[in-house]
Short mmCIF file of C-alpha atoms in Angstrom, two decimals:
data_model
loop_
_atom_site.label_atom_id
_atom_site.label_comp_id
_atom_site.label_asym_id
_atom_site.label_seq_id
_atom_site.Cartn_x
_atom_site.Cartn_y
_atom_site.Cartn_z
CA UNK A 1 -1.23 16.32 22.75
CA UNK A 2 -0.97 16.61 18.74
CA UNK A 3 0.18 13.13 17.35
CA UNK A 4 0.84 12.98 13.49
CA UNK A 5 0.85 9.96 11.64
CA UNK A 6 2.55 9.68 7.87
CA UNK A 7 1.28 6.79 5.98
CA UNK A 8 -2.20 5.63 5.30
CA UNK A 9 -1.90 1.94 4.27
CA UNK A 10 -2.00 -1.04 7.44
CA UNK A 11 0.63 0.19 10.07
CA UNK A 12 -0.44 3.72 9.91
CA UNK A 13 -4.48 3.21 9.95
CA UNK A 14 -3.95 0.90 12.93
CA UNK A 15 -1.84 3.47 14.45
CA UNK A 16 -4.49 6.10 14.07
CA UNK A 17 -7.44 3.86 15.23
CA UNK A 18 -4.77 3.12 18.62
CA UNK A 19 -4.38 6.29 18.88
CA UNK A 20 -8.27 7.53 19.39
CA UNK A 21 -8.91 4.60 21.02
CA UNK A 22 -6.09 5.11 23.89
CA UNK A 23 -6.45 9.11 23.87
CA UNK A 24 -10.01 10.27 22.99
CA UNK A 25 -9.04 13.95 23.63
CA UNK A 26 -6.29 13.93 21.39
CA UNK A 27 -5.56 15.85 18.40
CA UNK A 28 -4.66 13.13 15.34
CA UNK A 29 -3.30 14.40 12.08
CA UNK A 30 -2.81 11.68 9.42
CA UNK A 31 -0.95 12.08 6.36
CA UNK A 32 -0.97 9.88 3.19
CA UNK A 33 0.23 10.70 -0.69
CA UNK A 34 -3.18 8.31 -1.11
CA UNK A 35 -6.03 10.16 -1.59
CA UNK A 36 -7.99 7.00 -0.40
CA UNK A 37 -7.39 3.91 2.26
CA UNK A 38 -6.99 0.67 0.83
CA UNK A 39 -5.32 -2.40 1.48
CA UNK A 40 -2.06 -3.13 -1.01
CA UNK A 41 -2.68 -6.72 -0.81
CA UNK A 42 -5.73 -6.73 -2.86
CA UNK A 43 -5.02 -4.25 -5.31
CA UNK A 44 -5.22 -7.61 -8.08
CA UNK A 45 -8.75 -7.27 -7.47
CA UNK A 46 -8.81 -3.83 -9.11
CA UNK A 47 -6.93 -5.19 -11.54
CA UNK A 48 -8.97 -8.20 -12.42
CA UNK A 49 -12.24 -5.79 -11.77
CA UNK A 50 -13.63 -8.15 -9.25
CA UNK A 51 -13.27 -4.91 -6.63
CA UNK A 52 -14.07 -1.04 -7.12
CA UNK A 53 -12.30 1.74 -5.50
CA UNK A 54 -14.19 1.46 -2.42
CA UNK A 55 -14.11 -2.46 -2.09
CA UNK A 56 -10.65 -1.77 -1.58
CA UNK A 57 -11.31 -0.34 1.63
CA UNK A 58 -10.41 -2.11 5.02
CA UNK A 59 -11.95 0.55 7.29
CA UNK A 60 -15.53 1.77 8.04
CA UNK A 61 -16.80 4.33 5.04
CA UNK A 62 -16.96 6.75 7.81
CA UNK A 63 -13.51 5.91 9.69
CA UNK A 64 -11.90 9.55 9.57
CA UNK A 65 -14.97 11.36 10.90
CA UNK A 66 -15.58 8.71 13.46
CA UNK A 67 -12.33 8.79 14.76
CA UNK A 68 -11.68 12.55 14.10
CA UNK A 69 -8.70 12.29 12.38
CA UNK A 70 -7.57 15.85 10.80
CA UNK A 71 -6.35 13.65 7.02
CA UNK A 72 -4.05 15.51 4.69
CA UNK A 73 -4.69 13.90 1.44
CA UNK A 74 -2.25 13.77 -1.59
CA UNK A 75 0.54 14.87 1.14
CA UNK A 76 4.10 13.83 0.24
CA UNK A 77 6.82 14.60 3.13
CA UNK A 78 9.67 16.80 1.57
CA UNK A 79 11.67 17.56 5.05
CA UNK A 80 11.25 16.36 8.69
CA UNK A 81 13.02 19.06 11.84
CA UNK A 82 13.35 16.50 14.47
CA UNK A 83 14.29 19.71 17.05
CA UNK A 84 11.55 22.08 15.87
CA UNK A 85 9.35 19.06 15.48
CA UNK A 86 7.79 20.03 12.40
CA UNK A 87 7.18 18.19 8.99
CA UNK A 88 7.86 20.45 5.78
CA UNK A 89 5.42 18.96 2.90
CA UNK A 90 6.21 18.85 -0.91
CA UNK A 91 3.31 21.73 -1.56
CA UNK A 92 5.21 24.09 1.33
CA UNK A 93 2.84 23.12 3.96
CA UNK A 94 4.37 22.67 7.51
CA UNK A 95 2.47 20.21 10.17
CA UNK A 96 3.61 20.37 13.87
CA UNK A 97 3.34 17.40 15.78
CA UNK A 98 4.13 16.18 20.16
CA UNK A 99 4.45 12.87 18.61
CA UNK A 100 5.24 11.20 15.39
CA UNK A 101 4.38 8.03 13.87
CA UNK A 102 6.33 7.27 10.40
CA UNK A 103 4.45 4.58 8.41
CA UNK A 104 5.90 5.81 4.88
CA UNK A 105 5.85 2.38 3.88
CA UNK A 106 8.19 1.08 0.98
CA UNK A 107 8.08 1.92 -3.24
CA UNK A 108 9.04 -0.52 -6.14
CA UNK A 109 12.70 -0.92 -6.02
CA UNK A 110 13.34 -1.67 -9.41
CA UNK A 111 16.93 -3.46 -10.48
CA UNK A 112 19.67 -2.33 -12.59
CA UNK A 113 18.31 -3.06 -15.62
CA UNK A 114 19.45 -1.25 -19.31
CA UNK A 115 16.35 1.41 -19.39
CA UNK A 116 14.22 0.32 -17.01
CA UNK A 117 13.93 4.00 -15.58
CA UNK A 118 13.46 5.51 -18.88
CA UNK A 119 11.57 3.57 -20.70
CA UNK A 120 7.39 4.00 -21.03
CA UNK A 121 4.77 1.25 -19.59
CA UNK A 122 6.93 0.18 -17.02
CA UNK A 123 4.81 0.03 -13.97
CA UNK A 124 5.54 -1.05 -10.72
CA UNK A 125 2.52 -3.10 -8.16
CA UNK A 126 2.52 -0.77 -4.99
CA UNK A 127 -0.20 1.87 -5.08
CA UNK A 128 -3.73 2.07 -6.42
CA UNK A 129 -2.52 4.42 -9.54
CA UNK A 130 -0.40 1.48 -10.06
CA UNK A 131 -3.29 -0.59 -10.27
CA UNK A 132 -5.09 1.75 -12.49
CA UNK A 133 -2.04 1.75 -14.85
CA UNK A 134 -1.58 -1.91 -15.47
CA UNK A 135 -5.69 -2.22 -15.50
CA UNK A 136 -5.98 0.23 -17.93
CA UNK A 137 -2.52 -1.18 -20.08
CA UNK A 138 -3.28 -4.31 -19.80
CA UNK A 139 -6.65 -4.27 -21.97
CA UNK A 140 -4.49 -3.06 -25.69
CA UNK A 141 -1.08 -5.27 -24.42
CA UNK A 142 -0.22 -7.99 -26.37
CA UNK A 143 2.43 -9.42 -24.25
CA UNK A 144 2.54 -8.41 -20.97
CA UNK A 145 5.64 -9.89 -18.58
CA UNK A 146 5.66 -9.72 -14.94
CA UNK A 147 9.31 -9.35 -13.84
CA UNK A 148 9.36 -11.14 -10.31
CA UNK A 149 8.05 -14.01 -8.50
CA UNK A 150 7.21 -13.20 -5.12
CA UNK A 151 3.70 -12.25 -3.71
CA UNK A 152 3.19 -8.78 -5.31
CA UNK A 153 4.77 -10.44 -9.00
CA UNK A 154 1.78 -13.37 -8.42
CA UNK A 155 -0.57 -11.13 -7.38
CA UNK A 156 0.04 -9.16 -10.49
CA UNK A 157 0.15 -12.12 -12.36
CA UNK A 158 -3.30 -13.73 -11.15
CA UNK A 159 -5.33 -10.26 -11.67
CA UNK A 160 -4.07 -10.20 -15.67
CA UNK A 161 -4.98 -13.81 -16.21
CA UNK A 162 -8.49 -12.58 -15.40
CA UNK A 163 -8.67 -10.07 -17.72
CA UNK A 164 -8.49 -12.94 -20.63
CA UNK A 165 -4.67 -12.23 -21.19
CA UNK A 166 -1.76 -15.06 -20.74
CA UNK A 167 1.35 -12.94 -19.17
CA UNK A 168 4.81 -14.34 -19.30
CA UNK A 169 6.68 -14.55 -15.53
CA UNK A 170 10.35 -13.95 -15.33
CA UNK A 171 12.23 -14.75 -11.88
CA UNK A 172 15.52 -14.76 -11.15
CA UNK A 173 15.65 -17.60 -8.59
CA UNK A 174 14.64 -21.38 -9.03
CA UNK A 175 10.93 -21.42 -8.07
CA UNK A 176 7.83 -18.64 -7.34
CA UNK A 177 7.68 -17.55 -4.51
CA UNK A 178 10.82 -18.14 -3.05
CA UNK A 179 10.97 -16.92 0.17
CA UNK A 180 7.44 -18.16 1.43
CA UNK A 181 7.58 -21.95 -0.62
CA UNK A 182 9.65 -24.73 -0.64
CA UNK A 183 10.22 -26.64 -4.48
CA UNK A 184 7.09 -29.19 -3.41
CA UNK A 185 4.40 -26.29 -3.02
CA UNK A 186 6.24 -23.95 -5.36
CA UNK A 187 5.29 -26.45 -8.03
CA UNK A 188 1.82 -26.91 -7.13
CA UNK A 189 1.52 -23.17 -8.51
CA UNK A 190 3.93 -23.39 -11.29
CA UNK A 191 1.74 -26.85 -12.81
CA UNK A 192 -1.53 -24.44 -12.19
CA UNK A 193 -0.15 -21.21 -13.90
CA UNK A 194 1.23 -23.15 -16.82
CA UNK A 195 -2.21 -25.36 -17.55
CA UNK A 196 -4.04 -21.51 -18.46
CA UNK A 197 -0.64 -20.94 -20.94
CA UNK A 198 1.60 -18.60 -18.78
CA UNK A 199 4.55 -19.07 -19.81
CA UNK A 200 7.53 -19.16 -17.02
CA UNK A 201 11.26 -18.32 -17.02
CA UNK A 202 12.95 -19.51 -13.24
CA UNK A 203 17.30 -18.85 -13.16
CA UNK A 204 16.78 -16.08 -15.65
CA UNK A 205 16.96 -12.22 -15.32
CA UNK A 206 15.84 -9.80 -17.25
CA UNK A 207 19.07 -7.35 -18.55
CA UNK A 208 17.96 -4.81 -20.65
CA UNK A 209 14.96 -2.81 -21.85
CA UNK A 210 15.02 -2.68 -25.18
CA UNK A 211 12.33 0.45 -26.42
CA UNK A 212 10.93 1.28 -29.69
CA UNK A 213 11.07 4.93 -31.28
CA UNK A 214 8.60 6.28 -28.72
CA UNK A 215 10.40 4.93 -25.67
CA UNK A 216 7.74 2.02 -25.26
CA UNK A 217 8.65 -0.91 -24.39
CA UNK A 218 9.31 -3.12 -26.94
CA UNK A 219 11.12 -6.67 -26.20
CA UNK A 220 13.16 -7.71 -23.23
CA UNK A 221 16.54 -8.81 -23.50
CA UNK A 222 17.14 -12.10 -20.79
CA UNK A 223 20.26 -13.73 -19.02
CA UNK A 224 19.68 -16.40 -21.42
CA UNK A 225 20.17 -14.06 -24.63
CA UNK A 226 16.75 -14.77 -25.64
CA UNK A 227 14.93 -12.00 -26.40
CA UNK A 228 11.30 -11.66 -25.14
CA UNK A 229 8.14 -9.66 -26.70
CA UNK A 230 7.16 -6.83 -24.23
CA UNK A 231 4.73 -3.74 -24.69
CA UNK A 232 3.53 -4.38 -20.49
CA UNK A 233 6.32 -4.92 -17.96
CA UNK A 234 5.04 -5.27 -14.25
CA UNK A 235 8.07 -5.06 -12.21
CA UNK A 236 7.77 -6.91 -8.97
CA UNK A 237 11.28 -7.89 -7.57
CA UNK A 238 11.13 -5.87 -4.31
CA UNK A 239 10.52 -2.54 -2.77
CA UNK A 240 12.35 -0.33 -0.77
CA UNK A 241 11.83 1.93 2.19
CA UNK A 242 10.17 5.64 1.61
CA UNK A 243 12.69 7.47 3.90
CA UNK A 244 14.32 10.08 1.45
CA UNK A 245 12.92 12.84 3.73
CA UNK A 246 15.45 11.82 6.13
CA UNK A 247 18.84 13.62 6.29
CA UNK A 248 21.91 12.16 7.16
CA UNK A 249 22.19 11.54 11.11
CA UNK A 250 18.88 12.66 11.73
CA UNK A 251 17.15 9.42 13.06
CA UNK A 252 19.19 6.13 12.71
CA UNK A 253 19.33 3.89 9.78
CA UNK A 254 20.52 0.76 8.44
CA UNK A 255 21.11 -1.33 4.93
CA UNK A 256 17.64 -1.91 5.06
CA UNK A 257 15.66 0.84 6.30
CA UNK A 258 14.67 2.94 9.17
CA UNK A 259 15.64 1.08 12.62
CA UNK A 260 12.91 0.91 15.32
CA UNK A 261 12.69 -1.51 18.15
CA UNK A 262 9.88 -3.69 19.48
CA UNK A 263 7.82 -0.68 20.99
CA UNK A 264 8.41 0.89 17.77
CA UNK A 265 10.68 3.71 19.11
CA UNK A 266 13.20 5.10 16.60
CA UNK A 267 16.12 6.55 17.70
CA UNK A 268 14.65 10.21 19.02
CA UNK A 269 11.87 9.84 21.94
CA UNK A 270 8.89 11.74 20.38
CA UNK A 271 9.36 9.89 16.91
CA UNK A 272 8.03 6.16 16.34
CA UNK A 273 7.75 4.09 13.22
CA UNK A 274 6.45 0.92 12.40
CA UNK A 275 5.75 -0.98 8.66
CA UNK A 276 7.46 -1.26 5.51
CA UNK A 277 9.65 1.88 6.56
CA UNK A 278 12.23 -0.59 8.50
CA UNK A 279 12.61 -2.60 4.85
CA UNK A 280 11.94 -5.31 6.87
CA UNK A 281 9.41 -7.98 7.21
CA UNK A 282 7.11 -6.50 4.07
CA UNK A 283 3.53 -8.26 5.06
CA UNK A 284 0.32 -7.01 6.26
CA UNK A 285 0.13 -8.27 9.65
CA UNK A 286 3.29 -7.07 10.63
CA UNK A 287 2.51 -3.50 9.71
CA UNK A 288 -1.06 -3.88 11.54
CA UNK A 289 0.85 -5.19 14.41
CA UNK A 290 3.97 -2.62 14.75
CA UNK A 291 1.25 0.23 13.93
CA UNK A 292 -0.77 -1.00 17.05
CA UNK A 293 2.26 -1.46 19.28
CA UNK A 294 4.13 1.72 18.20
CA UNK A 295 0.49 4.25 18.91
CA UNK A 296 0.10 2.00 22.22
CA UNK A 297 3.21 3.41 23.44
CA UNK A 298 2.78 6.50 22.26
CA UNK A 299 0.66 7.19 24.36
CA UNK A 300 2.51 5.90 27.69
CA UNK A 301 1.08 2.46 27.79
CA UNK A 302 3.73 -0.30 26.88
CA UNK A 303 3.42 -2.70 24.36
CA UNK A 304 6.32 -4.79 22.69
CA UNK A 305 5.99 -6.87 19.68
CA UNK A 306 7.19 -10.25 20.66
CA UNK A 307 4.32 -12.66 18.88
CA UNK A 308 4.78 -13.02 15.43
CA UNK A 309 7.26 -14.75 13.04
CA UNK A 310 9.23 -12.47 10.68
CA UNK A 311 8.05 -14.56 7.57
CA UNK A 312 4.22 -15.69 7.57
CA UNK A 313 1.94 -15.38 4.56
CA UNK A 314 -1.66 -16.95 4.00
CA UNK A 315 -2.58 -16.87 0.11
CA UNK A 316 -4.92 -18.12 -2.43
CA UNK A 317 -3.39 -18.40 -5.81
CA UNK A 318 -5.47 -20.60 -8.78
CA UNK A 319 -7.29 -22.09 -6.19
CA UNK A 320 -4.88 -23.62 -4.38
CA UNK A 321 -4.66 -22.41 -0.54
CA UNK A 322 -1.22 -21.76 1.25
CA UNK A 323 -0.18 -20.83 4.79
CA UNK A 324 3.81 -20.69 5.03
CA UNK A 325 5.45 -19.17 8.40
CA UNK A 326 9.00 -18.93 8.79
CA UNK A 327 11.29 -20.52 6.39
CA UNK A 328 10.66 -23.45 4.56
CA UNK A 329 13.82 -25.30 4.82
CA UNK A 330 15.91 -25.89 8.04
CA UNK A 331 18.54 -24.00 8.65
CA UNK A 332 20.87 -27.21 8.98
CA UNK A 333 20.85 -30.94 10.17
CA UNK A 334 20.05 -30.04 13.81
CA UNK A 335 16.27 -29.40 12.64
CA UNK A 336 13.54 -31.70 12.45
CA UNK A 337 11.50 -31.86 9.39
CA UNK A 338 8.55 -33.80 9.19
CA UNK A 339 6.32 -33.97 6.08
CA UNK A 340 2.52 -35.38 5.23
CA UNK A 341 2.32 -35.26 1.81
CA UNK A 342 -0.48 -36.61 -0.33
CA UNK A 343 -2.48 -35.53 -3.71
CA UNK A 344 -5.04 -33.21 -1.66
CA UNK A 345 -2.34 -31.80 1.46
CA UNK A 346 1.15 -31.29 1.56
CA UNK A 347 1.96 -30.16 5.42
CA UNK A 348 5.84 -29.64 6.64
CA UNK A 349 6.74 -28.97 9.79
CA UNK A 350 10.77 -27.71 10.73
CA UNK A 351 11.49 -27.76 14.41
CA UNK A 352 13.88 -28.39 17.01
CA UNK A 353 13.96 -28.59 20.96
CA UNK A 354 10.41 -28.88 20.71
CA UNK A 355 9.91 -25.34 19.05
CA UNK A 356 8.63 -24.52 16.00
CA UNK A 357 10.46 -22.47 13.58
CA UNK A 358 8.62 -23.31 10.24
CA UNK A 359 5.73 -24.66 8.25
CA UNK A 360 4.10 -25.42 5.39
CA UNK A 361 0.47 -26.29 4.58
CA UNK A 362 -1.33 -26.55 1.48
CA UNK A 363 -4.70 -27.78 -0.14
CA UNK A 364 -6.63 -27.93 2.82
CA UNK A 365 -6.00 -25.18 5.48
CA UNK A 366 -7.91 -26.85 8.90
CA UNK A 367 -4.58 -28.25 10.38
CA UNK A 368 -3.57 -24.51 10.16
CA UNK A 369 -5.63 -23.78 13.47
CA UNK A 370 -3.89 -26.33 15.39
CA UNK A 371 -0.79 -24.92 14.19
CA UNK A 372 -1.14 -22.09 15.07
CA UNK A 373 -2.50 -22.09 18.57
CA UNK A 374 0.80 -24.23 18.94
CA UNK A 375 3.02 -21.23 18.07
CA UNK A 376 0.50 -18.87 19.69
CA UNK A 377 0.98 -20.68 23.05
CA UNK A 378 4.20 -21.91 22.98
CA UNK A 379 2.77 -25.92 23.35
CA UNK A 380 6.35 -27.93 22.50
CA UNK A 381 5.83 -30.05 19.71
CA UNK A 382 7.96 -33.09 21.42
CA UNK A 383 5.09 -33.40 24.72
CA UNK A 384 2.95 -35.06 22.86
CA UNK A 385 4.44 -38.63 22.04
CA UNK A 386 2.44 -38.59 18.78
CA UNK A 387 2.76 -37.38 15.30
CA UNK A 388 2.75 -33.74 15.11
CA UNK A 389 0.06 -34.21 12.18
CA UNK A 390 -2.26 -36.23 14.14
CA UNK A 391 -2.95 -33.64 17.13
CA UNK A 392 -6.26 -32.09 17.41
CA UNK A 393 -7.42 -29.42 20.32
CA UNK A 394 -8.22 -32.22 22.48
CA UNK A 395 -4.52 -32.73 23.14
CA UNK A 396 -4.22 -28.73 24.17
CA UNK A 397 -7.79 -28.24 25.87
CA UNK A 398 -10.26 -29.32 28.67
CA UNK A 399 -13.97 -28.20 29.26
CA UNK A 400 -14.45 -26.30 32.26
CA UNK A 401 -17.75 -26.75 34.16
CA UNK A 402 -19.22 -24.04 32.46
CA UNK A 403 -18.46 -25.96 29.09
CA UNK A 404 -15.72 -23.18 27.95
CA UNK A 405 -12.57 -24.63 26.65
CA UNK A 406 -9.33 -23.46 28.31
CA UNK A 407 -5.74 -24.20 27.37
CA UNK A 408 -4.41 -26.56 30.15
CA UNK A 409 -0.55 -26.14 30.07
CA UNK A 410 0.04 -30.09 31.36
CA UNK A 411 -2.27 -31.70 28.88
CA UNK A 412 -0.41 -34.16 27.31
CA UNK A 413 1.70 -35.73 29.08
CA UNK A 414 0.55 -38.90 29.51
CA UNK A 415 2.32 -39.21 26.14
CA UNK A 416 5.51 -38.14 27.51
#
């Protein structure tokens, strides 16, 4: 059996490490356009210089010979022949595969803006030669902006500020971070990022590029019609799905990306996907997860991806520690929202019918273990007669005789 996996970032190195793991015999060809294996959520680091090259890393220094994996570095896919099964690279080579794993992963998508595709030291925050651009931009800029406020704009954001410069953040919605924060923590951040002098634009979009005589970067023109100082734009407002290899009808897609279901089977039998490819659900544990499930099956033993919400991020940003899962308002009035809020820990918890469907917690993180082993196990959040804030893992576990804690299911109701 020949499996090939495309994509070298957290769904596809999972999916590899599955892979030898379930099939020791197999033959395991991995291509990446990377010419190294690094995690995308730390790529600030490089930035900052906190992190070489190889502190990037999340695998063992000798992962590919340990898990003989056949890696085609610097390999982009041009073509894929789903009947011949064979993948046509951009360099004319063709790779043969029994099975397929696609873990392209996702690229800057960046907006219709006036010269934004034209213009010079525009750099997107997705790959380490991304990195190395804005590292190496950064240290003549003057005034660098970082054009989106979500996790990759803050991450960008953070690793400037500790190279001694004070970037300006533009975002188009009312608050950073968006998606993951509700206006309460959302502020914590913006009060932090403001006391070291970054300046901050929320309800404002940037419109055009305007470029000097050499097609630098000069200024940015805003919503607002002011006009900003720019010789460094990070963009950061999104990404979109690597799937341009694909030709019409060939494996099915959607609005948002390539569709796979929860074993991580695409539309054809011998061809699986999992990660950023779908345009769904951009974080790292998803990708770790879908890469796992989709090489489990694979290989003939089934695995679905049922245990993990489609929005949950744990980050550190000026200090100041996060976890937010699912969304951080309720959908409407039929949810439950309570809220502990004081000057060390804000904590929010949205549920209804005794299921959780999203939280908050910042400043201190240890309620986040409770938390979670209450969304791990399914433990209803309205058995307990008690405020949700003030459980602690004596209301979910006993001591066995041989003084191992085990989840007992009925715990609890006494308060009931």
């Amino acid at each position: 059996m020949k499996y090939v996996v495309v994509g070298a970032s957290a769904a596809g190195i999972n999916g590899v490490r599955t892979l030898r793991q379930l099939d020791p015999k197999a033959e395991i060809c991995l291509i990446s356009q990377d010419t190294h294996i690094y995690s995308r959520c730390i790529l600030h680091h490089y930035i900052e210089g906190s992190r070489t090259i190889e502190e990037l890393s999340f695998v063992e220094a000798d992962f590919i010979e340990r898990y003989q994996i056949d890696w085609i570095k610097g390999g982009t896919l041009a073509s894929l022949d789903t009947d011949k099964k064979v993948l046509q690279l951009m360099d004319g080579q063709t790779v043969a595969y029994d099975k397929l794993l696609l873990a392209t992963g996702a690229s800057t998508n960046y907006p219709p803006v006036t010269n934004i595709d034209v213009a010079r030291h525009v750099v997107g925050l997705r790959t380490l030669a991304d990195a190395k651009q804005i590292r190496e931009k950064s240290q003549k800029a003057q005034s660098i902006v970082v054009m989106g406020a979500g996790l990759v704009g803050i991450d960008a954001l953070e690793g400037i500020l500790h190279l001694g410069k004070s970037p300006t953040l533009v975002e188009f919605g009312s608050r950073l971070l968006p998606i993951q924060l509700d206006a309460r923590a959302a502020m914590a951040y913006q009060e932090a990022f403001k006391q070291v002098g970054v300046e901050q634009y929320y309800d404002t979009a940037v419109k055009e590029v305007i470029m000097d005589e050499n097609q630098q970067v000069k200024q940015l023109r805003l919503s607002t019609g002011e006009i900003l100082p720019c010789d460094l734009l990070v963009v950061a407002t999104g990404v979109r799905p690597n799937i341009g290899f694909l030709s019409d009808g060939q494996l099915i897609t959607d609005q948002f990306g390539l569709v796979f279901d929860s074993f991580g089977q695409t539309s054809i039998d011998s061809i699986y996907a999992a990660g950023d490819i779908s345009g769904r659900n951009p974080i790292w544990p998803a990708a770790v997860k879908e890469g796992i499930i989709a090489a489990s099956n694979m290989v003939g033993i089934k695995r679905e991806l049922t245990d993990f919400f489609a929005s949950k991020s744990t980050m550190t940003f000026m200090n100041i520690h996060t976890l937010s899962l699912g969304n951080p308002y309720p959908a409407d009035d039929s949810y439950m929202v309570e809220i502990d809020d004081n000057q060390d820990v804000y904590r929010k918890i949205i549920h209804k019918d005794g299921v959780i469907y999203g939280a908050l917690v910042q400043g201190n993180l240890s309620y986040t273990g409770i938390l979670t082993q209450m969304v791990k196990t399914g433990i209803p959040t309205d058995r307990h007669g008690k405020s949700l804030f003030s459980l602690t893992y004596a209301d979910f576990f006993d001591l066995t005789d041989n003084l191992e804690f085990t989840f007992c299911q009925n715990k609890g109701d006494e308060y009931e």
